[in-house]
Amino acid sequence: MTALPVIGVDVGGTKMAAGIVGADGLLVDYVLHPTPTESQLKFLAGLEAAVEGLAARGPVAAIGFGVPSRVDQVAHRVVGSVHVPLAGVDLAGHMSERFGVPASVDNDGNSAAVAEWKLGAGRGTNHMVMLTLGTGIGAGLILGGRPYRGALGGGAELGHMVIDVDGPPCGGSCTGHGHFETLASGSAASARARELGFPDAHALVAAARNGDARAVEALAGIGRVLGAGLVTIVNVFEPEVIVIGGGFSDAGELVLGPAREVVAAEALQPGRDFVRIVRAELGPEAGMIGAALIALEALGDAA
Ligand SMILES: [Zn+2]
């Protein structure tokens, strides 16, 4: 066990958060940078700059990155990303060479899930699903007491489950249609908000809290679609808990209430009676903390 802290980086579609995380998983300090999306070169330069400032403060044991990407953990490559220009790169190798310490790379949804599982709303469970409602829907699976990433590491992409086969095209580089994140993410809520004359999802949630019936119904509609996705998740994984995080989870019961009703009516027993659907506890820090915990675990595996 190392006493040195670890740098954990959470890369989102609009901003990257880089933090110093103690060996106990507590976030000491962090910085926010915008995510450059013009090109991969600019993206990587931005990511290095985010780490550089923290690395200059003192020695760290490792750096962990949570990226909104499919990561092939066997070939050590980021295969591709839907919302950022990052594809075909050995990011861990590149950053390890650049900063002179071991680096690990994992999907951002997996990172947040590991943090909530070890320190947040999923503590003490062995079967947990986490969804992060933001630009898209990030996801992470803890199955049988360990993170599950698929054969190569690019699985657990629950945000790209097909909800409506004839639905609208998915965003970014995804070529699918009617995917979960197109219909139930924060972006989906913002699109619905604009149809109703609100600037974005935050304004829609605020209006709903003030009793605007159209806003309440719009959020309930998104909640029902979220619930449809949760039905599939309950039927396939039978988790003990589904943890809902990300900026749009601030809508709380306005969305989760209708989602729970759909699960209660449409999912199979015993999973539907058993599962708890709860909000994340660690907030936006989960991605950084999880990336750092995964880097720490990789150090342990290598020792
Ligand atoms: Zn998709």
Coordinates of C-alpha atoms and ligand atoms in Angstrom, one line a residue:
M1 CA 0.0 0.0 0.0
T2 CA 1.4 3.3 -1.0
A3 CA 1.1 6.4 1.1
L4 CA 1.5 8.8 -1.8
P5 CA -1.7 10.3 -3.3
V6 CA -2.9 9.5 -6.8
I7 CA -4.2 11.9 -9.5
G8 CA -7.7 11.0 -10.7
V9 CA -9.0 12.6 -13.9
D10 CA -12.6 12.5 -15.1
V11 CA -13.0 13.5 -18.7
G12 CA -16.4 14.7 -19.8
G13 CA -17.8 16.0 -23.1
T14 CA -17.5 19.6 -22.0
K15 CA -15.0 19.7 -19.0
M16 CA -12.3 17.6 -17.5
A17 CA -11.8 17.4 -13.7
A18 CA -8.4 16.5 -12.3
G19 CA -8.0 15.9 -8.6
I20 CA -5.5 14.7 -6.0
V21 CA -6.9 11.7 -4.2
G22 CA -5.5 10.3 -1.0
A23 CA -4.8 6.6 -0.7
D24 CA -8.0 6.4 1.4
G25 CA -10.1 7.6 -1.6
L26 CA -10.7 11.1 -0.2
L27 CA -10.5 14.0 -2.7
V28 CA -7.9 16.5 -1.5
D29 CA -8.2 19.2 -4.2
Y30 CA -9.1 19.4 -7.8
V31 CA -9.0 21.7 -10.9
L32 CA -11.5 22.0 -13.8
H33 CA -10.5 22.6 -17.4
P34 CA -12.6 22.8 -20.5
T35 CA -12.4 19.7 -22.8
P36 CA -10.9 20.6 -26.1
T37 CA -12.9 18.8 -28.8
E38 CA -11.4 20.4 -32.0
S39 CA -8.9 17.6 -32.6
Q40 CA -7.2 14.7 -30.8
L41 CA -4.0 16.6 -30.6
K42 CA -5.7 19.5 -28.8
F43 CA -7.6 17.1 -26.6
L44 CA -4.4 15.3 -25.5
A45 CA -2.7 18.6 -24.9
G46 CA -5.6 19.8 -22.8
L47 CA -5.5 16.6 -20.8
E48 CA -1.8 16.9 -20.2
A49 CA -2.2 20.5 -19.0
A50 CA -4.9 19.4 -16.6
V51 CA -2.6 16.8 -15.0
E52 CA 0.6 19.0 -15.2
G53 CA -0.6 21.6 -12.7
L54 CA -1.3 18.9 -10.1
A55 CA 1.8 16.8 -10.8
A56 CA 3.9 19.9 -10.2
R57 CA 2.7 20.1 -6.6
G58 CA 4.4 17.0 -5.4
P59 CA 5.1 13.3 -6.0
V60 CA 2.1 11.0 -6.8
A61 CA 2.0 7.2 -7.0
A62 CA 0.0 6.9 -10.2
I63 CA -2.5 8.7 -12.5
G64 CA -5.9 7.3 -13.3
F65 CA -8.0 8.5 -16.2
G66 CA -11.8 8.0 -16.6
V67 CA -12.6 8.7 -20.2
P68 CA -16.0 8.7 -22.1
S69 CA -14.6 6.0 -24.4
R70 CA -14.5 2.3 -25.1
V71 CA -11.2 1.0 -23.7
D72 CA -9.7 -2.2 -24.9
Q73 CA -7.9 -3.3 -21.7
V74 CA -6.3 -6.3 -23.4
A75 CA -4.7 -4.3 -26.2
H76 CA -4.2 -1.2 -23.9
R77 CA -5.9 1.1 -26.4
V78 CA -8.8 3.6 -26.3
V79 CA -10.8 2.2 -29.2
G80 CA -13.2 5.1 -29.7
S81 CA -15.3 7.8 -28.0
V82 CA -18.7 9.1 -28.8
H83 CA -18.4 12.6 -27.5
V84 CA -14.7 13.5 -27.5
P85 CA -12.0 13.2 -30.2
L86 CA -10.1 10.2 -28.7
A87 CA -9.6 7.0 -30.7
G88 CA -6.8 4.5 -31.4
V89 CA -4.5 5.7 -28.6
D90 CA -2.5 3.9 -25.9
L91 CA -3.5 6.7 -23.5
A92 CA -2.1 5.0 -20.4
G93 CA 1.3 4.3 -22.1
H94 CA 1.4 7.9 -23.4
M95 CA 0.6 9.5 -20.0
S96 CA 2.9 7.1 -18.1
E97 CA 5.8 8.1 -20.3
R98 CA 4.9 11.8 -20.2
F99 CA 4.6 11.9 -16.3
G100 CA 7.0 9.1 -15.3
V101 CA 4.5 7.2 -13.1
P102 CA 2.1 4.3 -13.8
A103 CA -1.1 5.3 -15.5
S104 CA -4.4 3.5 -15.9
V105 CA -7.3 4.3 -18.2
D106 CA -10.9 3.1 -17.8
N107 CA -14.3 4.2 -19.0
D108 CA -15.7 7.1 -17.1
G109 CA -18.9 5.3 -16.3
N110 CA -16.9 2.4 -14.8
S111 CA -14.8 4.9 -12.8
A112 CA -17.9 6.5 -11.2
A113 CA -19.4 3.1 -10.5
V114 CA -16.3 2.0 -8.7
A115 CA -16.3 5.1 -6.5
E116 CA -20.0 4.8 -5.6
W117 CA -19.5 1.1 -5.0
K118 CA -16.6 1.5 -2.6
L119 CA -17.5 4.8 -1.0
G120 CA -21.0 5.9 -2.0
A121 CA -24.5 4.7 -2.5
G122 CA -23.4 1.2 -3.5
R123 CA -21.4 0.4 -0.4
G124 CA -21.7 -3.1 0.8
T125 CA -23.4 -4.5 -2.3
N126 CA -22.1 -7.1 -4.8
H127 CA -24.4 -6.4 -7.7
M128 CA -24.7 -2.7 -8.6
V129 CA -25.5 -0.8 -11.7
M130 CA -24.6 2.9 -12.0
L131 CA -26.0 5.3 -14.6
T132 CA -24.6 8.8 -15.1
L133 CA -27.1 11.1 -16.7
G134 CA -25.2 13.9 -18.5
T135 CA -24.3 14.7 -22.1
G136 CA -24.9 11.0 -22.7
I137 CA -25.6 8.2 -20.3
G138 CA -22.5 6.7 -18.8
A139 CA -22.7 3.3 -17.2
G140 CA -20.8 1.0 -15.0
L141 CA -21.5 -2.5 -13.7
I142 CA -20.4 -4.2 -10.5
L143 CA -21.3 -7.9 -10.8
G144 CA -20.5 -10.6 -8.3
G145 CA -18.5 -8.2 -6.3
R146 CA -16.2 -6.8 -9.0
P147 CA -16.4 -4.4 -11.9
Y148 CA -17.5 -6.0 -15.1
R149 CA -16.2 -4.5 -18.4
G150 CA -16.9 -7.3 -21.0
A151 CA -14.4 -9.5 -22.8
L152 CA -12.0 -6.7 -23.9
G153 CA -13.1 -3.9 -21.6
G154 CA -15.4 -2.0 -23.9
G155 CA -18.7 -3.4 -22.6
A156 CA -21.2 -2.1 -20.0
E157 CA -22.3 0.6 -22.5
L158 CA -25.8 0.7 -21.2
G159 CA -26.3 4.2 -22.6
H160 CA -26.3 2.6 -26.0
M161 CA -29.1 0.0 -25.3
V162 CA -31.7 0.3 -28.0
I163 CA -34.9 1.6 -26.5
D164 CA -36.7 2.5 -29.8
V165 CA -35.4 0.8 -33.0
D166 CA -37.0 3.4 -35.2
G167 CA -35.9 6.3 -32.9
P168 CA -33.7 9.3 -33.6
P169 CA -30.0 8.8 -34.4
C170 CA -27.6 8.6 -31.5
G171 CA -25.2 11.5 -31.0
G172 CA -21.5 11.9 -31.7
S173 CA -19.8 9.0 -33.4
C174 CA -22.4 6.4 -32.5
T175 CA -24.3 5.2 -35.6
G176 CA -27.2 3.6 -33.7
H177 CA -30.8 4.8 -33.4
G178 CA -33.2 5.2 -30.5
H179 CA -30.4 4.6 -28.0
F180 CA -31.1 5.0 -24.2
E181 CA -28.9 8.1 -24.0
T182 CA -30.6 9.8 -26.9
L183 CA -33.9 9.6 -25.1
A184 CA -33.1 9.9 -21.4
S185 CA -29.9 11.8 -20.8
G186 CA -29.4 15.4 -19.7
S187 CA -29.1 16.3 -23.4
A188 CA -32.4 14.7 -24.1
A189 CA -34.0 16.7 -21.3
S190 CA -32.4 19.9 -22.7
A191 CA -33.8 19.1 -26.2
R192 CA -37.3 18.6 -24.7
A193 CA -36.9 21.8 -22.6
R194 CA -36.2 23.8 -25.8
E195 CA -39.3 22.4 -27.5
L196 CA -41.3 23.9 -24.6
G197 CA -39.5 27.2 -24.7
F198 CA -37.0 26.7 -21.8
P199 CA -33.3 27.3 -22.4
D200 CA -32.1 23.9 -21.0
A201 CA -32.8 21.0 -18.6
H202 CA -31.9 23.1 -15.5
A203 CA -34.6 25.6 -16.4
L204 CA -37.1 22.8 -17.0
V205 CA -36.4 21.3 -13.6
A206 CA -36.6 24.7 -11.9
A207 CA -40.0 25.3 -13.6
A208 CA -41.3 21.9 -12.6
R209 CA -40.3 22.7 -9.0
N210 CA -42.3 25.9 -9.2
G211 CA -45.3 23.9 -10.2
D212 CA -45.3 24.3 -14.1
A213 CA -47.5 21.4 -15.1
R214 CA -46.0 21.1 -18.7
A215 CA -42.5 20.9 -17.2
V216 CA -43.5 18.3 -14.6
E217 CA -45.1 16.2 -17.4
A218 CA -42.0 16.6 -19.7
L219 CA -39.7 15.4 -16.9
A220 CA -42.1 12.5 -16.1
G221 CA -42.0 11.5 -19.8
I222 CA -38.2 11.3 -19.7
G223 CA -38.5 9.5 -16.3
R224 CA -40.7 6.9 -18.0
V225 CA -38.2 6.3 -20.7
L226 CA -35.5 6.1 -18.1
G227 CA -37.7 3.5 -16.3
A228 CA -38.0 1.5 -19.6
G229 CA -34.2 1.3 -19.7
L230 CA -34.1 0.3 -16.0
V231 CA -36.6 -2.5 -16.7
T232 CA -34.1 -4.1 -19.1
I233 CA -31.3 -3.6 -16.6
V234 CA -33.3 -5.2 -13.8
N235 CA -34.4 -8.1 -16.0
V236 CA -30.8 -8.7 -17.2
F237 CA -28.7 -8.1 -14.2
E238 CA -31.1 -8.3 -11.2
P239 CA -29.0 -5.8 -9.3
E240 CA -29.3 -5.0 -5.6
V241 CA -29.1 -1.3 -6.3
I242 CA -29.2 1.0 -9.3
V243 CA -27.3 4.3 -8.6
I244 CA -28.3 7.3 -10.6
G245 CA -25.7 10.1 -10.9
G246 CA -24.7 12.9 -13.3
G247 CA -25.9 16.5 -13.5
F248 CA -29.4 15.6 -14.7
S249 CA -29.9 13.4 -11.6
D250 CA -30.5 16.7 -9.8
A251 CA -34.0 16.4 -11.2
G252 CA -34.5 13.8 -8.4
E253 CA -37.9 12.4 -7.9
L254 CA -39.4 14.4 -10.8
V255 CA -37.6 11.8 -13.0
L256 CA -36.9 8.9 -10.6
G257 CA -40.5 8.7 -9.3
P258 CA -42.0 8.0 -12.8
A259 CA -39.0 5.7 -13.5
R260 CA -39.7 3.6 -10.4
E261 CA -43.4 3.3 -11.4
V262 CA -42.4 1.8 -14.8
V263 CA -40.0 -0.6 -13.1
A264 CA -42.6 -1.7 -10.6
A265 CA -45.2 -2.3 -13.4
E266 CA -43.0 -3.8 -16.1
A267 CA -39.8 -5.5 -14.7
L268 CA -39.8 -9.2 -13.7
Q269 CA -40.0 -10.5 -10.2
P270 CA -38.1 -11.0 -8.0
G271 CA -35.7 -8.3 -9.3
R272 CA -38.3 -5.5 -9.5
D273 CA -39.3 -5.9 -5.8
F274 CA -35.8 -6.3 -4.7
V275 CA -33.9 -3.5 -6.5
R276 CA -33.3 -0.1 -4.9
I277 CA -33.1 2.8 -7.3
V278 CA -31.2 5.6 -5.5
R279 CA -29.3 8.8 -6.2
A280 CA -25.5 8.8 -6.2
E281 CA -23.9 10.1 -3.1
L282 CA -20.5 11.4 -4.2
G283 CA -21.7 14.0 -6.8
P284 CA -19.5 15.1 -9.6
E285 CA -16.4 14.0 -7.6
A286 CA -17.2 10.3 -8.2
G287 CA -15.4 10.1 -11.6
M288 CA -12.1 11.5 -10.2
I289 CA -12.2 9.3 -7.1
G290 CA -13.1 6.2 -9.1
A291 CA -10.3 6.8 -11.6
A292 CA -7.9 7.2 -8.7
L293 CA -9.1 4.1 -7.0
I294 CA -8.7 2.1 -10.2
A295 CA -5.2 3.4 -10.6
L296 CA -4.4 2.4 -7.0
E297 CA -5.8 -1.1 -7.6
A298 CA -3.7 -1.4 -10.7
L299 CA -0.6 -0.6 -8.6
G300 CA -1.6 -3.4 -6.2
D301 CA -2.1 -5.8 -9.1
A302 CA 1.3 -4.9 -10.5
A303 CA 3.1 -5.3 -7.1
Ligands
ZN1 ZN -25.5 5.1 -29.3

